[in-house]
Amino acid sequence: MNLFEAPRTRLFENSFCYDFYSIHDPSRIGEDGIVDEKLCKIDPVQAQVATLKGWQGFLDYLPGLFLAIPYGALADKYGRKWLMVLNAVSLTCRYAWVYVVCSFPRVFPLHLVWLEAVLGIFGGGFVVTMALVYVMISDVTHQSFRANSFYRLHGFNLMTAVLAPPLASVLMERNHWIPVTLSIGIQAMTVPLSLALPETLQTAEQDRTTADDASANAIHTNDLEPSSPKISSPSIYSERGFAGVLRQRLKTLLVTVHANATFLTKDWHIPFFMGVFFFFMWINGLDILLIQYISKRYFLTLARGSLLYSLQAAVYMFTLLLILPALSTFLVKRKAYTGTAKDILLSRWSLSVLALGCLLVGLAPTVPTLIIGQFIAAFGIGALAMIRSLMTPYVQQNEVGKLYAVTSVMETAGVMIGFPVTAGLFEVGLKRGEGQGVWLGLPFMVIAGILAVVAALMWVLRLEGTEEKHRSGDGVVPVVIPVSGSLVAEDGVVDVEGEDRE
């Protein structure tokens, strides 16, 4: 997808550009149907591109949202491999459909690219694909090594985000169809690779001897892929017919939803954190808008704009793999912070710098200022993982699964809403700013404002928790972490160095 994004945007841009100039000035259209990219930075074209991409992002998540449960039942009953093969074929066809529509702008209206989301019915789309990857890893790895495997997978995803945009940029300088064709070819290669995968269902069943083992081997994909619903490992339903499995899954879903209605109101912290997850995921809309925003505001080609996207991904990787682990170690080992106190402090600062970074990106009058904003924002990318850790002590141990399930739904909903909202804000900015200036950064400034409100609430609210889930008969035994970082307990104040004060 990282190799496909910039050239796909250029294809959309050229198609709308072709439609515009075929009416207003046909002489601008080349014999090959290509319009000079500089002529495509006009407001009517850019507004259409942003709207098209925003709603496409929304539609891309719909299949997985509705089909995760039935495909999860299929994976439990018949195995993971053939569902993975089906997804590989489906995703290849989706890329190919975009290619076909954009290849014939005189034949197909560009909005027909939205139909590629229909192909997500066959396999469940991106959401189910990623969930299956995590499930298969879970099947073949021991619990003590599983987290490391997930981190490696996440690191690989970040590496592709770093390396793919520069490659796309180089290829687009020659011809923007080259990286598009290459992307489809690479995606097509996943079909034989999926066929070569071993079936991991039997491995998981052999390793599972008790119900507790089954629970321990269940995969919570939202820990590392927040917008991906989870697909469970084989359960007691594996021996039933598929119809029975599906009925049981749907029944379980309805019961869970009903239970969650009460579960969410037990403590005000839970709905607060759910809101944080929902609005935080709007950042995904900024990610797909970034290249277009850079190209339009700073008069750069999409190929050059994608290089800045690659730079941002590199800082993300640096932050997640080096900066945050180092800070966590420093606070816990050198400053004697508890795990909860550390997470609260880092989440507060992460949200704050993320809001500041988004604001700078939106206001940036020059590319160097934009890069500074990207660097600052990247240091806040770990906020979501810390907040996920923070909210866990507010529920009983037997409610943690429900908590994560609801969190996954809120994250997916946030992603889906964020795409069209940020696209709409970009279109408003185009109209209000007449296609130039600070108004183009309206989506980034609005998201910065939302994040600033969330960060302010995180700083002023009393957040309770325990490093380990200490429970009493009445629920959680609170430890309040104020802004100063001291630990306030009922028996007095303990500073971060662990010394009691009278």
XYZ file of C-alpha atoms in Angstrom:
502
model
C 0.000 0.000 0.000
C 2.882 2.395 0.754
C 4.236 1.960 -2.775
C 0.752 2.391 -4.240
C -0.397 5.524 -2.372
C 1.415 8.358 -4.170
C 0.971 7.016 -7.721
C -2.677 6.213 -6.944
C -3.206 9.818 -5.897
C -1.585 10.932 -9.140
C -3.921 8.667 -11.124
C -6.951 10.158 -9.393
C -5.601 13.639 -9.930
C -4.981 13.076 -13.627
C -8.437 11.589 -14.186
C -10.204 14.575 -12.620
C -7.789 16.857 -14.432
C -8.657 15.181 -17.735
C -12.373 15.745 -17.087
C -11.789 19.399 -16.190
C -9.614 20.339 -19.141
C -11.649 18.328 -21.641
C -14.357 20.929 -20.981
C -12.328 24.097 -20.349
C -9.152 23.673 -22.397
C -8.643 20.394 -24.334
C -5.263 21.612 -25.581
C -3.833 20.948 -22.106
C -4.396 17.213 -22.494
C -1.514 15.244 -23.996
C -1.929 12.672 -26.728
C -1.543 9.917 -24.139
C -4.343 11.405 -22.017
C -1.915 12.755 -19.406
C -2.169 16.329 -18.118
C 0.941 18.059 -16.754
C 0.884 17.620 -12.970
C 1.457 21.339 -12.386
C -1.824 22.088 -14.127
C -3.677 19.705 -11.810
C -3.107 21.655 -8.593
C -6.208 23.755 -9.208
C -8.843 23.803 -6.473
C -11.677 21.954 -8.264
C -9.385 19.007 -8.992
C -7.798 18.859 -5.524
C -11.185 19.034 -3.780
C -12.449 16.093 -5.827
C -9.317 14.055 -5.142
C -9.584 14.619 -1.381
C -13.279 13.700 -1.331
C -12.714 10.573 -3.431
C -9.904 9.320 -1.190
C -11.726 10.175 2.016
C -14.828 8.185 1.177
C -12.785 5.371 -0.288
C -10.985 5.040 3.031
C -14.377 4.844 4.733
C -15.650 2.167 2.346
C -12.469 0.096 2.580
C -13.194 -0.669 6.237
C -16.853 -1.607 5.821
C -16.379 -5.246 4.706
C -14.172 -6.100 7.665
C -16.497 -4.372 10.118
C -19.449 -6.545 9.117
C -17.700 -9.748 8.046
C -15.082 -10.253 10.755
C -17.336 -12.567 12.776
C -18.448 -14.926 9.973
C -14.940 -15.097 8.548
C -13.614 -15.694 12.060
C -15.981 -18.659 12.303
C -14.709 -19.929 8.957
C -11.109 -19.624 10.117
C -11.920 -21.542 13.300
C -13.714 -24.328 11.459
C -11.773 -24.799 8.228
C -8.434 -23.141 8.900
C -6.571 -19.919 8.224
C -4.634 -20.715 5.048
C -7.406 -20.701 2.459
C -8.987 -17.591 3.902
C -5.599 -15.918 3.609
C -5.380 -17.067 -0.022
C -8.861 -15.667 -0.682
C -7.824 -12.313 0.774
C -4.653 -12.256 -1.316
C -6.687 -12.784 -4.492
C -9.288 -10.224 -3.394
C -6.719 -7.519 -2.611
C -4.952 -8.110 -5.920
C -8.253 -7.697 -7.761
C -8.965 -4.502 -5.825
C -5.654 -2.970 -6.922
C -6.267 -4.141 -10.473
C -9.747 -2.571 -10.516
C -8.295 0.843 -9.621
C -5.751 0.343 -12.403
C -8.460 -0.440 -14.971
C -10.720 2.488 -14.033
C -7.841 4.965 -14.108
C -6.511 3.555 -17.386
C -9.676 4.471 -19.249
C -10.815 7.899 -18.024
C -12.886 8.377 -21.168
C -14.815 5.181 -20.460
C -15.165 4.894 -16.667
C -16.199 7.662 -14.240
C -13.459 7.791 -11.630
C -15.904 7.298 -8.762
C -16.254 3.700 -9.914
C -13.032 3.015 -7.975
C -15.279 2.929 -4.905
C -16.608 -0.386 -6.192
C -13.297 -2.004 -5.318
C -14.526 -2.061 -1.718
C -17.201 -4.544 -2.853
C -14.403 -7.019 -3.564
C -13.633 -6.887 0.143
C -16.685 -9.103 0.637
C -14.481 -11.948 -0.583
C -12.204 -12.401 2.392
C -13.112 -9.405 4.537
C -10.555 -6.936 3.195
C -7.621 -5.279 4.923
C -9.023 -5.631 8.445
C -9.514 -9.398 8.302
C -6.215 -9.894 6.474
C -4.191 -8.263 9.238
C -6.173 -10.099 11.896
C -5.386 -13.402 10.161
C -1.687 -12.568 10.104
C -1.690 -12.042 13.859
C -3.742 -15.204 14.402
C -1.329 -17.343 12.378
C 1.630 -15.956 14.280
C -0.201 -16.669 17.522
C -0.840 -20.257 16.407
C 2.831 -21.116 15.923
C 4.580 -19.114 18.645
C 4.790 -19.706 22.360
C 3.162 -17.082 24.530
C 6.485 -15.968 26.007
C 7.809 -15.136 22.525
C 4.597 -13.923 20.927
C 4.958 -10.239 21.785
C 8.417 -10.152 20.226
C 6.984 -11.654 17.041
C 4.311 -8.969 16.922
C 6.910 -6.243 17.460
C 8.964 -7.613 14.562
C 5.897 -7.603 12.325
C 5.103 -4.035 13.342
C 8.709 -3.060 12.709
C 8.543 -4.622 9.249
C 5.420 -2.592 8.469
C 7.212 0.580 9.521
C 10.219 -0.369 7.412
C 8.057 -0.679 4.300
C 6.585 2.743 5.085
C 10.128 4.125 5.150
C 11.487 2.411 2.032
C 8.484 2.266 -0.304
C 7.759 6.019 -0.762
C 11.309 6.869 -1.965
C 11.119 3.983 -4.438
C 7.735 5.229 -5.626
C 9.159 8.737 -5.950
C 12.049 7.587 -8.150
C 9.780 5.512 -10.364
C 7.166 8.261 -10.660
C 9.796 10.654 -12.008
C 9.986 8.347 -15.016
C 6.354 7.313 -15.323
C 3.656 7.145 -12.646
C 2.297 3.922 -14.142
C 5.504 2.047 -13.239
C 5.008 1.994 -9.430
C 1.295 1.251 -9.931
C 2.087 -1.781 -12.064
C 4.847 -2.840 -9.673
C 2.456 -2.576 -6.709
C -0.068 -4.831 -8.406
C 2.690 -7.304 -9.303
C 3.953 -7.406 -5.703
C 0.420 -7.856 -4.410
C -0.174 -10.653 -6.936
C 2.899 -12.445 -5.577
C 1.129 -12.803 -2.244
C -1.216 -15.350 -3.832
C 1.420 -18.074 -4.411
C 3.089 -17.098 -1.140
C -0.205 -17.647 0.684
C -0.591 -20.997 -1.053
C 2.841 -21.965 0.232
C 1.921 -21.172 3.844
C 1.327 -24.151 6.135
C -2.058 -24.501 7.790
C -1.578 -23.355 11.403
C -4.957 -24.439 12.761
C -3.780 -27.966 13.526
C -0.665 -26.627 15.226
C -2.776 -24.494 17.509
C -5.101 -27.386 18.316
C -2.185 -29.679 19.169
C -0.720 -27.104 21.537
C -4.036 -26.532 23.288
C -4.896 -29.058 25.986
C -7.204 -27.062 28.278
C -9.701 -24.239 27.999
C -7.265 -21.977 29.803
C -4.666 -22.698 27.138
C -7.206 -21.727 24.488
C -7.836 -18.450 26.260
C -4.112 -17.779 26.610
C -3.619 -18.380 22.899
C -6.476 -16.087 21.842
C -5.202 -13.203 19.753
C -6.013 -9.643 20.629
C -5.056 -7.899 17.370
C -5.973 -4.478 18.689
C -2.841 -4.465 20.902
C -0.690 -3.741 17.850
C -3.207 -3.068 15.085
C -5.833 -0.944 16.719
C -8.292 -0.763 13.852
C -8.331 -4.539 13.286
C -11.083 -6.635 14.935
C -9.831 -9.789 16.569
C -10.353 -13.285 15.254
C -10.124 -15.950 17.893
C -8.124 -19.107 17.764
C -10.057 -22.399 17.558
C -12.593 -22.774 20.306
C -15.074 -25.359 21.491
C -17.139 -24.530 18.410
C -14.564 -25.972 16.027
C -16.282 -29.343 15.964
C -19.706 -27.919 15.095
C -21.018 -27.220 11.634
C -20.320 -23.806 10.170
C -23.945 -22.697 10.545
C -23.815 -23.585 14.230
C -20.525 -21.757 14.668
C -21.901 -18.665 12.972
C -25.104 -18.711 15.013
C -23.120 -19.064 18.220
C -20.789 -16.210 17.243
C -23.695 -13.881 16.419
C -25.449 -14.822 19.649
C -22.261 -14.149 21.589
C -21.917 -10.794 19.855
C -25.451 -9.737 20.820
C -24.948 -10.820 24.414
C -21.629 -8.985 24.576
C -23.096 -5.789 23.139
C -25.921 -5.905 25.693
C -23.493 -6.492 28.541
C -21.256 -3.670 27.347
C -24.094 -1.175 27.659
C -23.835 -1.555 31.434
C -20.124 -2.267 31.503
C -19.245 1.102 29.945
C -21.061 3.085 32.628
C -19.397 1.528 35.671
C -16.612 4.100 35.758
C -16.490 7.477 33.999
C -12.880 6.846 33.005
C -13.955 4.120 30.547
C -16.170 6.260 28.273
C -13.551 8.998 28.502
C -10.831 6.683 27.229
C -13.188 5.347 24.540
C -13.638 8.906 23.304
C -9.874 9.357 23.272
C -9.502 6.257 21.086
C -12.256 7.393 18.712
C -10.862 10.860 18.058
C -7.233 9.751 18.075
C -7.928 7.462 15.119
C -8.912 10.472 12.995
C -5.180 10.896 12.507
C -5.398 8.114 9.927
C -7.314 10.539 7.720
C -4.410 12.974 7.948
C -1.990 10.243 6.873
C -3.676 9.633 3.512
C -4.142 13.399 3.045
C -0.552 14.348 3.837
C 1.004 13.739 0.421
C -1.751 15.654 -1.375
C -1.533 18.492 1.151
C 2.231 18.807 0.713
C 1.929 18.729 -3.070
C -0.796 21.368 -3.184
C 0.488 23.808 -0.575
C 4.188 23.773 -1.428
C 3.855 23.264 -5.197
C 5.746 19.970 -5.126
C 5.103 16.949 -7.291
C 3.430 14.017 -5.602
C 6.646 12.069 -6.102
C 8.606 14.581 -4.024
C 5.837 14.895 -1.487
C 5.970 11.169 -0.830
C 9.579 11.549 0.334
C 8.384 13.650 3.267
C 5.876 10.930 4.114
C 8.757 8.470 4.189
C 10.665 10.795 6.523
C 7.712 10.826 8.909
C 7.552 7.019 8.905
C 11.271 6.873 9.714
C 10.770 9.106 12.753
C 7.828 6.931 13.832
C 10.064 3.857 13.722
C 12.847 5.657 15.611
C 10.379 6.776 18.285
C 8.692 3.407 18.785
C 11.840 1.301 18.727
C 14.299 3.576 20.553
C 12.952 6.759 22.156
C 9.909 5.398 24.008
C 11.632 2.246 25.315
C 14.558 4.371 26.538
C 12.258 6.873 28.268
C 10.265 4.069 29.871
C 13.413 2.429 31.204
C 14.730 5.742 32.509
C 11.519 6.607 34.381
C 11.092 3.161 35.915
C 14.700 2.342 36.797
C 16.235 5.768 37.418
C 13.252 7.743 38.693
C 11.434 4.871 40.427
C 8.141 5.501 38.634
C 5.572 2.736 38.775
C 4.371 1.387 35.442
C 1.102 3.303 35.779
C 2.750 6.576 36.768
C 5.114 6.224 33.834
C 2.278 5.572 31.374
C 0.260 8.540 32.639
C 3.189 10.921 32.359
C 4.235 9.717 28.892
C 0.657 9.685 27.573
C 0.132 13.271 28.715
C 3.285 14.485 27.055
C 2.718 12.349 23.952
C -0.737 13.823 23.340
C 0.614 17.320 23.972
C 3.494 17.080 21.513
C 1.259 15.325 18.969
C -1.203 18.227 19.111
C 1.653 20.712 18.771
C 3.144 18.808 15.845
C -0.171 18.640 13.955
C -0.673 22.364 14.539
C 2.777 23.160 13.129
C 2.141 20.964 10.077
C -1.103 22.839 9.430
C 0.427 26.293 9.933
C 3.810 25.610 8.314
C 4.538 28.282 5.668
C 7.597 26.422 4.357
C 8.741 22.841 3.918
C 11.432 23.060 6.670
C 8.766 24.176 9.147
C 6.590 21.295 8.014
C 9.425 18.831 8.665
C 9.863 20.220 12.183
C 6.149 19.714 12.778
C 6.383 16.137 11.497
C 9.274 15.402 13.837
C 7.426 16.791 16.848
C 4.207 14.929 15.993
C 6.082 11.652 15.545
C 7.213 11.727 19.176
C 3.578 11.498 20.245
C 2.688 8.455 18.189
C 2.953 6.087 21.166
C 0.138 7.753 23.121
C -2.486 5.200 22.147
C -0.533 2.216 23.453
C 0.009 3.969 26.779
C -3.672 4.880 27.131
C -4.633 1.288 26.359
C -2.435 0.216 29.263
C -3.840 2.913 31.538
C -7.500 2.039 31.157
C -7.100 -1.677 31.930
C -6.998 -1.352 35.769
C -10.413 0.343 35.776
C -12.180 -2.944 35.043
C -12.253 -6.317 36.712
C -9.990 -9.003 35.331
C -12.890 -10.891 33.767
C -13.960 -7.716 31.918
C -10.667 -6.988 30.161
C -11.695 -8.933 27.054
C -14.888 -6.906 26.728
C -12.929 -3.707 27.256
C -10.563 -4.487 24.396
C -13.415 -5.607 22.145
C -15.233 -2.294 22.604
C -11.951 -0.434 22.151
C -11.416 -2.169 18.807
C -14.886 -1.129 17.640
C -14.287 2.490 18.687
C -10.949 2.561 16.894
C -12.427 1.174 13.677
C -15.297 3.649 13.864
C -12.813 6.455 14.420
C -10.792 5.461 11.365
C -13.885 5.216 9.176
C -15.230 8.608 10.272
C -11.827 10.269 10.183
C -11.301 9.703 6.451
C -14.334 11.662 5.159
C -14.120 14.279 7.946
C -10.532 15.248 7.159
C -11.288 15.191 3.420
C -14.256 17.508 3.997
C -12.118 19.877 6.067
C -9.513 19.982 3.307
C -12.217 20.896 0.795
C -13.472 23.653 3.106
C -9.906 24.940 3.412
C -9.538 25.002 -0.360
C -12.656 27.140 -0.706
C -11.982 29.515 2.194
C -8.333 30.053 1.332
C -8.859 30.147 -2.423
C -6.491 27.226 -2.853
C -3.512 28.583 -0.980
C -2.136 29.679 2.353
C -2.844 28.562 5.870
C -6.430 27.485 5.161
C -5.087 24.411 3.377
C -3.883 23.156 6.746
C -7.394 23.264 8.237
C -7.655 19.442 8.740
C -4.385 19.379 10.669
C -5.352 22.380 12.789
C -8.768 20.940 13.672
C -7.258 17.592 14.664
C -4.603 19.489 16.643
C -7.372 21.311 18.492
C -9.155 18.047 19.324
C -5.918 16.477 20.530
C -5.137 19.593 22.587
C -8.491 19.285 24.381
C -7.847 15.597 25.059
C -4.324 16.356 26.302
C -5.631 19.121 28.586
C -8.192 16.740 30.078
C -5.471 14.146 30.609
C -3.424 16.706 32.511
C -6.209 18.004 34.777
C -8.262 14.861 35.449
C -7.478 12.576 38.352
C -6.450 9.296 36.759
C -6.505 6.330 39.104
C -4.888 2.960 38.672
C -2.433 0.433 39.965
C 0.665 -1.018 38.420
C -0.747 -4.487 39.056
C -4.510 -4.915 39.145
C -4.913 -4.713 42.942
C -8.517 -5.448 43.827
C -10.578 -5.136 46.959
C -14.103 -6.160 47.630
C -15.308 -2.753 46.442
C -13.268 -2.694 43.256
C -10.054 -0.887 42.467
C -7.757 0.334 45.217
C -6.870 3.786 43.867
C -3.501 5.373 43.510
C -3.880 8.913 42.212
C -1.239 10.263 39.864
C -1.324 14.074 39.862
C 0.312 16.293 37.279
C 3.474 16.632 39.328
C 4.167 12.923 39.048
C 4.031 12.262 42.795
C 2.203 9.220 44.087
C -0.679 10.171 46.343
C -2.075 7.428 48.540
C -4.361 7.365 51.526
C -1.457 7.158 53.943
C 0.324 10.218 52.642
C 2.420 11.350 49.721
C 5.223 9.308 48.283
C 7.502 11.083 45.850
C 8.769 9.486 42.685
C 11.949 8.418 44.382
C 9.882 6.301 46.748
C 10.539 8.280 49.992
C 7.621 8.923 52.348
C 6.831 12.497 53.308
C 5.320 13.467 56.592
